[in-house]
Amino acid sequence: MPNRYPKLAIRSKNELAKHIGHKDLSFEKALNLINDVRANFNGYWKDNKKASKPLDGKYVRSAAGKPLGALLGKINTMVLKPHDKLLPNFIFGGISGLDHVQAAASLIGKKRRRTLLKADIKKFFEQVKHDRVVSLFRNKCRCSLKAAKLLADLCCIPLGPKGSGSDDKSIARGFATSSRLAVWCNLDIFLKLDWLIKKRLKGYDPRLMIFVDDIGITASRVPDQKMEDLYVEIRELLNGANLVLNDKKKKITSHEKGMEILGSRLGRRGLSLGGKTLGKRDVIKNNLKQSLSPEERKLQKLRYRSIMIYKNRVENITK
């Protein structure tokens, strides 16, 4: 198996400054940025209350417009992003050039009569704890312990709402670095998941797709019970890595019943718009039949045009 992890070998904050420096950010300015963020970290982020879901334990964080946001952006694009090519082809989401439409298209497969198994990782970001981020940088990316702790400290925040006083830290939902770190910290278990699916569905033309916390698996001419049994094995495998599935979101469907994932409907040869987007389109079409002000009619037409552009992209993604 090829080496799947970046060889960063960052040993100090000085070396981190060199990694994020460029023609518009000198080494001295980069080092000052790191020192500033370390000294004022807690004041440089806040809860995005509008996007958060407290009842689900999901708190979105924002560092936008703050030095922390600028530093995380540079770590994401200059330290993590260059190594996306090392990831296996079933990983999507937060990765360069790979979006949810491409992720859905990857499940189409070559053979007919396909079945889709959908699974969802519960509170994915919150399950990637500070010590796992330290371990990633220290043991997989060959950084010094000091540098690994520095990077983890910059990318993680306490669980719960800000100010709750929790000592338990995880990667921050909403930070620029979080999607890539979530993948890298769980890459070993995702590779084991890929191996399990290929073994259990051998001969059924299996496909696996992981898009952040969404897992999609398709296979041809496979009994529903086999997919049910596979889900149980997947749940046990992920539990061993402290990843919990949301059983309420598990779904097994076929072409005849309609297979949708990540907002797209899977056909035999391609994709089409999912039900939610089609519903939005129909509402707009109905609105345009009503008496509207010129400004509102213009807005509705822009929304309709946006959906039709998206429709064209979805339907032509595999052609």
Coordinates of C-alpha atoms in Angstrom, one line a residue:
M1 CA 0.0 0.0 0.0
P2 CA 1.4 3.4 -0.9
N3 CA 2.2 6.0 1.8
R4 CA -1.1 7.8 2.2
Y5 CA 0.1 10.5 4.6
P6 CA 1.8 13.8 4.0
K7 CA 5.5 14.0 5.1
L8 CA 5.3 17.4 6.7
A9 CA 8.2 17.1 9.1
I10 CA 7.4 20.4 10.8
R11 CA 9.4 20.7 14.0
S12 CA 8.7 24.2 15.3
K13 CA 6.6 27.3 14.9
N14 CA 9.4 28.8 12.8
E15 CA 9.1 25.9 10.3
L16 CA 5.3 26.4 10.3
A17 CA 5.9 30.1 9.5
K18 CA 8.1 29.0 6.5
H19 CA 5.4 26.6 5.3
I20 CA 2.7 29.3 5.2
G21 CA 4.9 32.2 4.0
H22 CA 4.8 33.4 0.4
K23 CA 5.7 36.5 -1.5
D24 CA 3.0 38.6 0.2
L25 CA 3.7 37.2 3.6
S26 CA 7.3 37.3 4.8
F27 CA 8.7 34.8 7.3
E28 CA 8.6 37.6 10.0
K29 CA 4.9 38.4 9.3
A30 CA 4.0 34.7 9.3
L31 CA 5.7 34.2 12.6
N32 CA 4.1 37.3 14.1
L33 CA 0.7 35.9 12.9
I34 CA 1.3 32.6 14.6
N35 CA 2.4 34.3 17.9
D36 CA -0.5 36.7 17.8
V37 CA -3.0 33.8 17.4
R38 CA -1.4 31.8 20.1
A39 CA -1.6 34.8 22.5
N40 CA -5.2 35.8 21.6
F41 CA -6.7 32.5 20.4
N42 CA -9.9 32.5 22.5
G43 CA -10.7 36.1 21.3
Y44 CA -10.4 35.2 17.7
W45 CA -13.3 32.8 17.3
K46 CA -17.0 32.7 18.2
D47 CA -20.0 30.5 17.9
N48 CA -22.1 30.9 14.7
K49 CA -25.4 30.7 16.5
K50 CA -27.5 30.9 13.4
A51 CA -25.8 27.8 11.8
S52 CA -25.4 25.8 15.0
K53 CA -27.8 23.1 16.2
P54 CA -27.5 23.0 20.0
L55 CA -30.1 20.3 20.4
D56 CA -27.9 18.0 18.3
G57 CA -24.7 19.1 20.0
K58 CA -23.4 20.7 16.9
Y59 CA -21.9 24.1 17.3
V60 CA -20.5 25.9 14.2
R61 CA -17.5 28.1 14.9
S62 CA -16.4 31.2 13.0
A63 CA -13.0 32.8 12.8
A64 CA -13.8 34.9 9.8
G65 CA -12.2 38.3 9.6
K66 CA -9.8 37.4 12.5
P67 CA -6.1 36.6 12.5
L68 CA -7.1 33.0 13.4
G69 CA -9.2 32.7 10.3
A70 CA -6.3 33.9 8.2
L71 CA -3.9 31.5 9.8
L72 CA -6.2 28.5 9.5
G73 CA -6.8 29.4 5.8
K74 CA -3.1 29.4 5.2
I75 CA -2.6 26.1 7.0
N76 CA -5.4 24.6 5.0
T77 CA -4.2 25.7 1.6
M78 CA -0.4 25.6 2.0
V79 CA 0.1 22.7 4.5
L80 CA -2.8 20.3 4.0
K81 CA -4.2 21.0 0.5
P82 CA -1.1 20.1 -1.5
H83 CA -1.4 16.5 -0.3
D84 CA -5.0 15.8 -1.5
K85 CA -3.6 13.7 -4.3
L86 CA -2.5 11.1 -1.7
L87 CA -6.1 10.3 -0.8
P88 CA -8.0 7.3 -2.3
N89 CA -10.5 8.0 -5.0
F90 CA -13.5 7.3 -2.8
I91 CA -12.9 10.3 -0.6
F92 CA -14.8 13.5 -1.4
G93 CA -15.7 16.6 0.5
G94 CA -13.3 19.3 1.5
I95 CA -10.9 18.0 -1.2
S96 CA -9.6 20.0 -4.1
G97 CA -11.9 19.9 -7.1
L98 CA -14.2 17.1 -5.7
D99 CA -17.8 18.2 -4.8
H100 CA -21.0 16.5 -3.9
V101 CA -22.1 16.0 -7.5
Q102 CA -19.0 14.1 -8.4
A103 CA -19.3 12.2 -5.2
A104 CA -22.8 11.0 -6.1
A105 CA -21.8 10.2 -9.7
S106 CA -19.0 7.9 -8.4
L107 CA -21.7 5.5 -7.2
I108 CA -23.4 4.9 -10.5
G109 CA -21.3 1.8 -11.4
K110 CA -21.2 -0.3 -14.6
K111 CA -23.8 -3.0 -14.0
R112 CA -27.6 -2.6 -13.7
R113 CA -30.1 -3.3 -10.9
R114 CA -28.2 -1.4 -8.3
T115 CA -28.9 -1.0 -4.6
L116 CA -27.8 2.0 -2.5
L117 CA -26.9 1.9 1.2
K118 CA -26.7 5.3 2.9
A119 CA -25.0 5.8 6.3
D120 CA -24.2 8.9 8.3
I121 CA -21.5 9.4 10.8
K122 CA -23.0 11.1 13.9
K123 CA -21.3 14.4 15.0
F124 CA -18.3 13.6 12.8
F125 CA -16.2 16.7 13.6
E126 CA -16.9 16.4 17.3
Q127 CA -15.7 12.9 17.3
V128 CA -12.2 13.9 16.0
K129 CA -10.6 14.8 19.3
H130 CA -7.5 16.9 20.0
D131 CA -5.3 13.9 20.9
R132 CA -6.1 12.3 17.5
V133 CA -5.0 15.5 15.7
V134 CA -1.8 15.5 17.7
S135 CA -1.3 11.8 16.8
L136 CA -1.9 12.5 13.1
F137 CA 0.8 15.2 12.9
R138 CA 3.2 13.4 15.2
N139 CA 3.0 9.8 14.1
K140 CA 1.7 10.0 10.5
C141 CA 3.0 13.3 9.2
R142 CA 6.4 13.1 11.1
C143 CA 6.2 16.4 12.9
S144 CA 7.8 17.0 16.3
L145 CA 5.6 16.6 19.3
K146 CA 5.9 20.3 20.0
A147 CA 4.8 21.2 16.4
A148 CA 2.0 18.6 16.5
K149 CA 0.6 20.1 19.6
L150 CA 0.8 23.6 18.2
L151 CA -1.1 22.6 15.1
A152 CA -3.7 20.7 17.1
D153 CA -4.1 23.7 19.4
L154 CA -4.8 26.0 16.5
C155 CA -7.3 23.7 14.8
C156 CA -9.3 22.5 17.9
I157 CA -11.6 24.1 20.4
P158 CA -13.6 22.9 23.5
L159 CA -16.8 21.0 22.9
G160 CA -20.1 22.6 23.6
P161 CA -21.0 26.3 23.4
K162 CA -18.2 28.8 23.8
G163 CA -17.5 29.5 27.5
S164 CA -19.0 26.2 28.7
G165 CA -15.6 25.3 30.3
S166 CA -15.2 21.9 28.7
D167 CA -11.8 20.4 28.9
D168 CA -12.6 18.0 26.0
K169 CA -11.5 19.4 22.6
S170 CA -12.2 18.5 19.0
I171 CA -11.7 19.9 15.6
A172 CA -13.9 22.9 15.1
R173 CA -17.0 22.6 12.9
G174 CA -16.7 25.6 10.6
F175 CA -12.9 26.1 10.6
A176 CA -11.1 25.9 7.3
T177 CA -8.9 23.0 8.3
S178 CA -11.6 20.7 9.7
S179 CA -12.8 18.8 6.7
R180 CA -9.3 17.8 5.7
L181 CA -8.3 16.9 9.2
A182 CA -11.4 14.8 9.7
V183 CA -10.4 12.8 6.6
W184 CA -6.7 12.4 7.5
C185 CA -7.4 11.5 11.1
N186 CA -9.8 8.7 10.0
L187 CA -8.0 7.6 6.9
D188 CA -6.9 4.2 8.3
I189 CA -10.4 3.3 9.2
F190 CA -11.8 4.5 5.9
L191 CA -9.3 2.3 4.1
K192 CA -10.4 -0.7 6.2
L193 CA -14.0 0.2 5.3
D194 CA -13.1 0.1 1.6
W195 CA -11.4 -3.3 2.1
L196 CA -14.5 -4.6 4.0
I197 CA -16.9 -3.5 1.3
K198 CA -14.8 -5.0 -1.6
K199 CA -14.6 -8.3 0.3
R200 CA -18.3 -8.6 1.3
L201 CA -19.6 -7.3 -2.1
K202 CA -17.1 -9.1 -4.4
G203 CA -18.8 -9.9 -7.7
Y204 CA -21.5 -7.2 -7.2
D205 CA -19.6 -4.3 -8.7
P206 CA -19.3 -2.4 -5.4
R207 CA -18.7 1.4 -5.2
L208 CA -17.9 3.4 -2.0
M209 CA -18.2 7.1 -1.5
I210 CA -17.4 9.1 1.6
F211 CA -18.4 12.8 1.6
V212 CA -17.4 14.3 4.9
D213 CA -19.9 12.5 7.2
D214 CA -22.0 10.8 4.5
I215 CA -21.2 7.3 3.4
G216 CA -22.7 5.9 0.2
I217 CA -22.3 2.3 -1.1
T218 CA -23.8 0.8 -4.2
A219 CA -23.8 -2.7 -5.7
S220 CA -25.6 -4.5 -8.5
R221 CA -28.0 -7.4 -8.1
V222 CA -27.2 -7.7 -4.3
P223 CA -29.9 -8.9 -1.9
D224 CA -31.2 -6.3 0.6
Q225 CA -30.3 -8.6 3.5
K226 CA -26.7 -8.6 2.4
M227 CA -26.7 -4.8 2.6
E228 CA -28.4 -5.0 6.0
D229 CA -25.7 -7.3 7.3
L230 CA -23.0 -5.1 5.7
Y231 CA -24.4 -2.1 7.6
V232 CA -24.0 -4.0 10.9
E233 CA -20.4 -4.8 10.1
I234 CA -19.7 -1.2 9.1
R235 CA -21.2 0.1 12.4
E236 CA -19.0 -2.3 14.4
L237 CA -15.9 -1.3 12.4
L238 CA -16.4 2.4 12.9
N239 CA -17.3 1.9 16.6
G240 CA -13.9 0.4 17.1
A241 CA -12.5 3.8 15.9
N242 CA -14.8 5.8 18.1
L243 CA -17.0 6.8 15.2
V244 CA -20.7 6.4 15.8
L245 CA -23.3 6.0 13.0
N246 CA -26.7 7.7 13.1
D247 CA -28.9 4.6 12.7
K248 CA -31.9 6.9 12.0
K249 CA -30.4 8.0 8.8
K250 CA -29.6 4.5 7.5
K251 CA -31.4 3.8 4.2
I252 CA -31.3 1.0 1.7
T253 CA -33.0 1.6 -1.6
S254 CA -33.0 0.4 -5.3
H255 CA -33.5 2.0 -8.7
E256 CA -37.1 1.0 -8.7
K257 CA -37.8 2.8 -5.4
G258 CA -35.6 5.7 -6.3
M259 CA -32.0 6.2 -5.1
E260 CA -31.0 9.7 -3.9
I261 CA -27.8 10.9 -2.2
L262 CA -26.3 14.3 -1.6
G263 CA -29.2 16.0 -3.4
S264 CA -28.9 14.0 -6.6
R265 CA -30.9 11.0 -7.9
L266 CA -28.9 8.1 -9.2
G267 CA -29.9 6.7 -12.6
R268 CA -28.6 3.8 -14.6
R269 CA -26.3 6.0 -16.7
G270 CA -26.2 9.3 -14.9
L271 CA -27.6 11.7 -12.3
S272 CA -30.7 13.9 -12.2
L273 CA -32.0 16.5 -9.7
G274 CA -33.1 15.2 -6.3
G275 CA -36.6 15.7 -4.9
K276 CA -35.7 18.6 -2.7
T277 CA -34.3 20.7 -5.6
L278 CA -37.1 19.7 -7.9
G279 CA -39.5 20.9 -5.2
K280 CA -37.8 24.3 -5.0
R281 CA -37.9 24.6 -8.8
D282 CA -41.6 23.8 -8.9
V283 CA -42.3 26.4 -6.1
I284 CA -40.4 29.1 -8.2
K285 CA -42.3 28.1 -11.3
N286 CA -45.6 28.5 -9.5
N287 CA -44.5 31.8 -8.0
L288 CA -43.7 33.2 -11.5
K289 CA -47.3 32.6 -12.5
Q290 CA -48.4 34.9 -9.7
S291 CA -48.6 38.7 -9.7
L292 CA -45.2 39.9 -8.5
S293 CA -43.4 43.2 -8.2
P294 CA -40.6 43.7 -10.8
E295 CA -38.0 43.3 -8.2
E296 CA -39.4 40.0 -6.8
R297 CA -40.0 38.6 -10.3
K298 CA -36.3 39.4 -11.2
L299 CA -35.2 37.6 -8.0
Q300 CA -37.4 34.5 -8.7
K301 CA -36.1 34.3 -12.3
L302 CA -32.5 34.5 -11.0
R303 CA -33.2 31.6 -8.6
Y304 CA -34.8 29.6 -11.4
R305 CA -31.9 30.2 -13.7
S306 CA -29.5 29.1 -10.9
I307 CA -31.4 25.8 -10.5
M308 CA -31.4 25.2 -14.2
I309 CA -27.6 25.8 -14.4
Y310 CA -27.2 23.3 -11.5
K311 CA -29.5 20.9 -13.3
N312 CA -27.4 21.0 -16.4
R313 CA -24.2 20.3 -14.4
V314 CA -25.8 17.4 -12.5
E315 CA -27.2 15.8 -15.7
N316 CA -23.9 16.1 -17.6
I317 CA -21.5 15.2 -14.8
T318 CA -20.8 11.7 -16.2
K319 CA -21.2 12.3 -19.9

